[in-house]
Amino acid sequence: MPPDYGEGQRQQSQLADRVLSWRTDPDNSRVGCYLHGEVGHVYTLGVHGKISNLLVTKQALERDGISLVRTDRGGDITYHGPGQLLGYPILDLHRLGLGVKGYIEALESAVMLTLSAYAIATIRLADAPGVWLEPKGARPLRKICAVGVHVNQGITTHGFALNVHTDLGYFTRINPCGFTSRGVTSMAQELGNAPPFAEVDGLLSQRLAQVLNIKIGSFSAGSHPTV
């Protein structure tokens, strides 16, 4: 994943076209590519996202050098930045035999399995994609990983955003995913100290391969191996 979000989107689009072209090649058994890593500070709006969920002015973002980008993924507004693991599997769902709902559940399962390795218990919600932690004491229901995808001609783009050691202060500038009464958390906040970013990245790549029953060619951060 390149550090510039816009460049990542351009790469994602190019890779989606490439994956679609593989479908007509009888000698090609590959089902996709995987972009993953960190990006610089950016707020993104989903296709139905409401600008009213941005709680500061665009001018305030510009002063801080933070972009606001409208995307074609599902969901509302969220934040991406350092310390957050972005994973964008660009896959041919036709070849995988998956529907959109099953694919989203697979992404959630891979993240949940990864977090369970660090003794972080998580749940799903019927009304909101992503991976959540149940209320605990004074702490509300809170999201640790956002999930938002786009599917065109059976090819997936976008994916998940797992807060490893993300600065959660950036979420105070928005209603994350459009919610006003639900919180946001990170692995660092839940554990006291975050595990190494590369370790989480590698483990999540493995769990993703396990859940989708695919082989990911490389676990190196920032790469886009074929699968």
Short mmCIF file of C-alpha atoms in Angstrom, two decimals:
data_model
loop_
_atom_site.label_atom_id
_atom_site.label_comp_id
_atom_site.label_asym_id
_atom_site.label_seq_id
_atom_site.Cartn_x
_atom_site.Cartn_y
_atom_site.Cartn_z
CA MET A 1 0.00 0.00 0.00
CA PRO A 2 1.61 3.31 -1.01
CA PRO A 3 1.64 5.97 1.75
CA ASP A 4 -0.40 8.37 -0.40
CA TYR A 5 -4.09 7.39 -0.26
CA GLY A 6 -4.83 8.75 -3.73
CA GLU A 7 -2.02 6.72 -5.27
CA GLY A 8 -3.36 3.66 -3.45
CA GLN A 9 -6.75 4.22 -5.06
CA ARG A 10 -5.16 4.46 -8.51
CA GLN A 11 -3.24 1.24 -7.93
CA GLN A 12 -6.39 -0.44 -6.67
CA SER A 13 -8.30 0.51 -9.83
CA GLN A 14 -5.51 -0.74 -12.09
CA LEU A 15 -5.26 -4.01 -10.20
CA ALA A 16 -9.04 -4.52 -10.36
CA ASP A 17 -8.88 -4.23 -14.16
CA ARG A 18 -6.03 -6.73 -14.21
CA VAL A 19 -7.88 -9.23 -12.01
CA LEU A 20 -10.96 -8.97 -14.23
CA SER A 21 -8.83 -9.69 -17.31
CA TRP A 22 -7.57 -12.90 -15.71
CA ARG A 23 -11.09 -14.31 -15.78
CA THR A 24 -10.91 -14.87 -19.54
CA ASP A 25 -7.45 -16.44 -19.46
CA PRO A 26 -7.86 -20.24 -19.23
CA ASP A 27 -4.20 -20.61 -18.23
CA ASN A 28 -4.47 -18.22 -15.29
CA SER A 29 -5.60 -19.66 -11.96
CA ARG A 30 -4.93 -16.52 -9.91
CA VAL A 31 -7.97 -15.01 -8.17
CA GLY A 32 -6.68 -11.60 -7.14
CA CYS A 33 -4.16 -9.28 -5.50
CA TYR A 34 -3.75 -7.87 -2.01
CA LEU A 35 -2.81 -4.28 -1.15
CA HIS A 36 -1.97 -3.72 2.52
CA GLY A 37 -0.08 -1.36 4.79
CA GLU A 38 -0.43 2.20 6.15
CA VAL A 39 -1.36 5.51 4.55
CA GLY A 40 -1.05 9.16 5.56
CA HIS A 41 -3.81 11.08 7.34
CA VAL A 42 -7.07 11.11 5.35
CA TYR A 43 -10.81 11.10 5.95
CA THR A 44 -12.91 9.13 3.47
CA LEU A 45 -16.62 9.20 2.74
CA GLY A 46 -18.46 6.15 1.43
CA VAL A 47 -20.81 6.34 -1.51
CA HIS A 48 -23.76 7.22 0.76
CA GLY A 49 -21.69 9.04 3.38
CA LYS A 50 -23.06 12.29 4.80
CA ILE A 51 -20.79 15.30 4.94
CA SER A 52 -22.67 16.32 8.11
CA ASN A 53 -20.75 13.54 9.89
CA LEU A 54 -17.59 15.60 9.45
CA LEU A 55 -17.54 17.69 12.64
CA VAL A 56 -14.90 20.22 11.58
CA THR A 57 -14.64 22.45 8.53
CA LYS A 58 -12.82 21.45 5.38
CA GLN A 59 -10.64 24.49 5.96
CA ALA A 60 -9.58 23.07 9.34
CA LEU A 61 -8.55 19.84 7.63
CA GLU A 62 -6.62 21.74 4.98
CA ARG A 63 -4.72 23.68 7.66
CA ASP A 64 -3.65 20.37 9.16
CA GLY A 65 -2.74 18.92 5.77
CA ILE A 66 -5.46 16.26 5.90
CA SER A 67 -7.45 15.29 2.81
CA LEU A 68 -11.16 14.50 2.55
CA VAL A 69 -11.88 11.98 -0.19
CA ARG A 70 -15.20 10.69 -1.55
CA THR A 71 -14.89 6.99 -2.44
CA ASP A 72 -17.07 4.31 -4.01
CA ARG A 73 -17.00 1.94 -1.02
CA GLY A 74 -19.95 1.22 1.23
CA GLY A 75 -20.34 2.89 4.61
CA ASP A 76 -20.15 6.48 5.82
CA ILE A 77 -17.15 8.52 7.00
CA THR A 78 -13.99 7.15 8.57
CA TYR A 79 -10.36 8.03 9.21
CA HIS A 80 -7.22 6.37 7.86
CA GLY A 81 -3.70 7.12 8.99
CA PRO A 82 -0.47 5.92 10.62
CA GLY A 83 -0.83 2.98 12.95
CA GLN A 84 -3.86 1.63 11.11
CA LEU A 85 -3.60 -1.50 8.98
CA LEU A 86 -5.44 -1.07 5.70
CA GLY A 87 -6.16 -4.28 3.81
CA TYR A 88 -7.59 -4.16 0.30
CA PRO A 89 -8.06 -7.66 -1.15
CA ILE A 90 -8.81 -7.25 -4.87
CA LEU A 91 -10.48 -10.55 -5.62
CA ASP A 92 -12.67 -12.25 -8.20
CA LEU A 93 -15.70 -13.37 -6.19
CA HIS A 94 -16.95 -15.41 -9.15
CA ARG A 95 -13.85 -17.59 -9.03
CA LEU A 96 -14.06 -17.82 -5.25
CA GLY A 97 -17.75 -18.75 -5.35
CA LEU A 98 -18.64 -16.01 -2.86
CA GLY A 99 -21.42 -13.46 -2.66
CA VAL A 100 -20.91 -9.98 -1.25
CA LYS A 101 -22.37 -10.83 2.17
CA GLY A 102 -20.24 -13.94 2.49
CA TYR A 103 -17.16 -11.98 1.47
CA ILE A 104 -17.74 -9.27 4.09
CA GLU A 105 -18.23 -11.95 6.73
CA ALA A 106 -14.96 -13.56 5.62
CA LEU A 107 -13.09 -10.27 6.09
CA GLU A 108 -14.62 -9.87 9.54
CA SER A 109 -13.72 -13.46 10.44
CA ALA A 110 -10.08 -12.99 9.41
CA VAL A 111 -9.80 -9.90 11.60
CA MET A 112 -11.57 -11.57 14.53
CA LEU A 113 -9.25 -14.59 14.35
CA THR A 114 -6.25 -12.26 14.31
CA LEU A 115 -7.46 -10.33 17.35
CA SER A 116 -8.25 -13.53 19.24
CA ALA A 117 -4.55 -14.40 19.04
CA TYR A 118 -3.98 -11.34 21.24
CA ALA A 119 -6.83 -12.25 23.62
CA ILE A 120 -9.08 -9.48 22.28
CA ALA A 121 -12.66 -10.78 22.25
CA THR A 122 -14.77 -9.30 19.46
CA ILE A 123 -18.30 -9.45 18.09
CA ARG A 124 -20.25 -8.74 14.92
CA LEU A 125 -23.31 -6.50 14.74
CA ALA A 126 -26.29 -7.19 12.51
CA ASP A 127 -26.79 -3.49 11.74
CA ALA A 128 -23.19 -2.44 11.11
CA PRO A 129 -20.34 -4.17 9.25
CA GLY A 130 -16.98 -4.31 10.96
CA VAL A 131 -15.48 -5.81 14.10
CA TRP A 132 -16.63 -4.55 17.50
CA LEU A 133 -15.97 -4.91 21.22
CA GLU A 134 -18.82 -5.20 23.68
CA PRO A 135 -19.41 -2.45 26.27
CA LYS A 136 -17.15 -2.75 29.32
CA GLY A 137 -17.67 -0.62 32.41
CA ALA A 138 -17.87 3.00 31.31
CA ARG A 139 -16.62 2.12 27.84
CA PRO A 140 -19.33 1.93 25.16
CA LEU A 141 -19.77 -0.48 22.31
CA ARG A 142 -16.71 0.32 20.19
CA LYS A 143 -15.32 -0.51 16.78
CA ILE A 144 -11.77 -1.73 16.32
CA CYS A 145 -11.96 -2.49 12.60
CA ALA A 146 -14.03 -0.85 9.87
CA VAL A 147 -15.14 -2.82 6.81
CA GLY A 148 -16.33 -1.21 3.60
CA VAL A 149 -16.14 -2.70 0.12
CA HIS A 150 -17.08 -2.04 -3.49
CA VAL A 151 -17.87 -4.82 -5.96
CA ASN A 152 -18.02 -4.30 -9.72
CA GLN A 153 -18.44 -7.22 -12.14
CA GLY A 154 -17.62 -9.53 -9.26
CA ILE A 155 -14.27 -7.84 -8.52
CA THR A 156 -13.77 -6.44 -5.01
CA THR A 157 -12.02 -3.22 -4.04
CA HIS A 158 -11.49 -1.48 -0.68
CA GLY A 159 -11.70 -3.77 2.36
CA PHE A 160 -10.88 -3.30 6.06
CA ALA A 161 -9.09 -0.86 8.36
CA LEU A 162 -7.79 -2.30 11.65
CA ASN A 163 -6.67 0.13 14.36
CA VAL A 164 -3.37 -1.24 15.64
CA HIS A 165 -1.83 1.81 17.32
CA THR A 166 -3.84 4.51 15.56
CA ASP A 167 -4.12 7.96 17.18
CA LEU A 168 -7.80 7.79 18.09
CA GLY A 169 -7.97 11.56 18.53
CA TYR A 170 -8.55 11.88 14.79
CA PHE A 171 -11.89 10.10 15.19
CA THR A 172 -13.18 12.93 17.40
CA ARG A 173 -13.48 15.09 14.29
CA ILE A 174 -16.13 12.82 12.81
CA ASN A 175 -19.11 10.65 13.67
CA PRO A 176 -17.27 7.43 12.82
CA CYS A 177 -19.26 5.43 10.27
CA GLY A 178 -22.16 7.80 10.97
CA PHE A 179 -22.63 6.73 14.61
CA THR A 180 -22.86 9.20 17.49
CA SER A 181 -23.23 6.81 20.44
CA ARG A 182 -20.65 4.15 19.59
CA GLY A 183 -16.95 4.42 20.25
CA VAL A 184 -13.71 3.57 18.48
CA THR A 185 -10.78 1.65 19.89
CA SER A 186 -7.43 0.14 18.91
CA MET A 187 -5.28 -2.83 19.80
CA ALA A 188 -2.98 -0.48 21.72
CA GLN A 189 -5.87 0.89 23.78
CA GLU A 190 -7.23 -2.56 24.60
CA LEU A 191 -3.87 -4.16 25.39
CA GLY A 192 -1.98 -1.24 26.90
CA ASN A 193 0.76 -1.67 24.31
CA ALA A 194 0.36 -2.49 20.64
CA PRO A 195 2.09 -5.55 19.19
CA PRO A 196 4.51 -4.86 16.32
CA PHE A 197 2.65 -3.59 13.27
CA ALA A 198 4.43 -5.97 10.89
CA GLU A 199 3.52 -8.91 13.13
CA VAL A 200 -0.19 -8.04 13.02
CA ASP A 201 0.03 -7.47 9.26
CA GLY A 202 1.60 -10.86 8.68
CA LEU A 203 -0.81 -12.73 10.95
CA LEU A 204 -3.84 -11.08 9.37
CA SER A 205 -2.57 -11.98 5.89
CA GLN A 206 -2.35 -15.60 7.02
CA ARG A 207 -5.84 -15.57 8.55
CA LEU A 208 -7.24 -13.98 5.39
CA ALA A 209 -5.70 -16.74 3.30
CA GLN A 210 -7.08 -19.34 5.72
CA VAL A 211 -10.64 -18.00 5.74
CA LEU A 212 -10.83 -17.51 1.97
CA ASN A 213 -8.96 -20.76 1.26
CA ILE A 214 -6.42 -19.02 -0.94
CA LYS A 215 -2.65 -18.72 -0.99
CA ILE A 216 -1.20 -15.22 -0.63
CA GLY A 217 2.14 -15.04 -2.38
CA SER A 218 3.86 -12.63 0.02
CA PHE A 219 3.32 -11.25 3.49
CA SER A 220 5.62 -8.23 3.08
CA ALA A 221 4.06 -4.94 4.20
CA GLY A 222 3.13 -2.59 1.40
CA SER A 223 3.19 -5.26 -1.28
CA HIS A 224 0.41 -6.41 -3.55
CA PRO A 225 1.08 -10.13 -4.05
CA THR A 226 -1.09 -12.23 -6.29
CA VAL A 227 -3.34 -14.79 -4.63
#
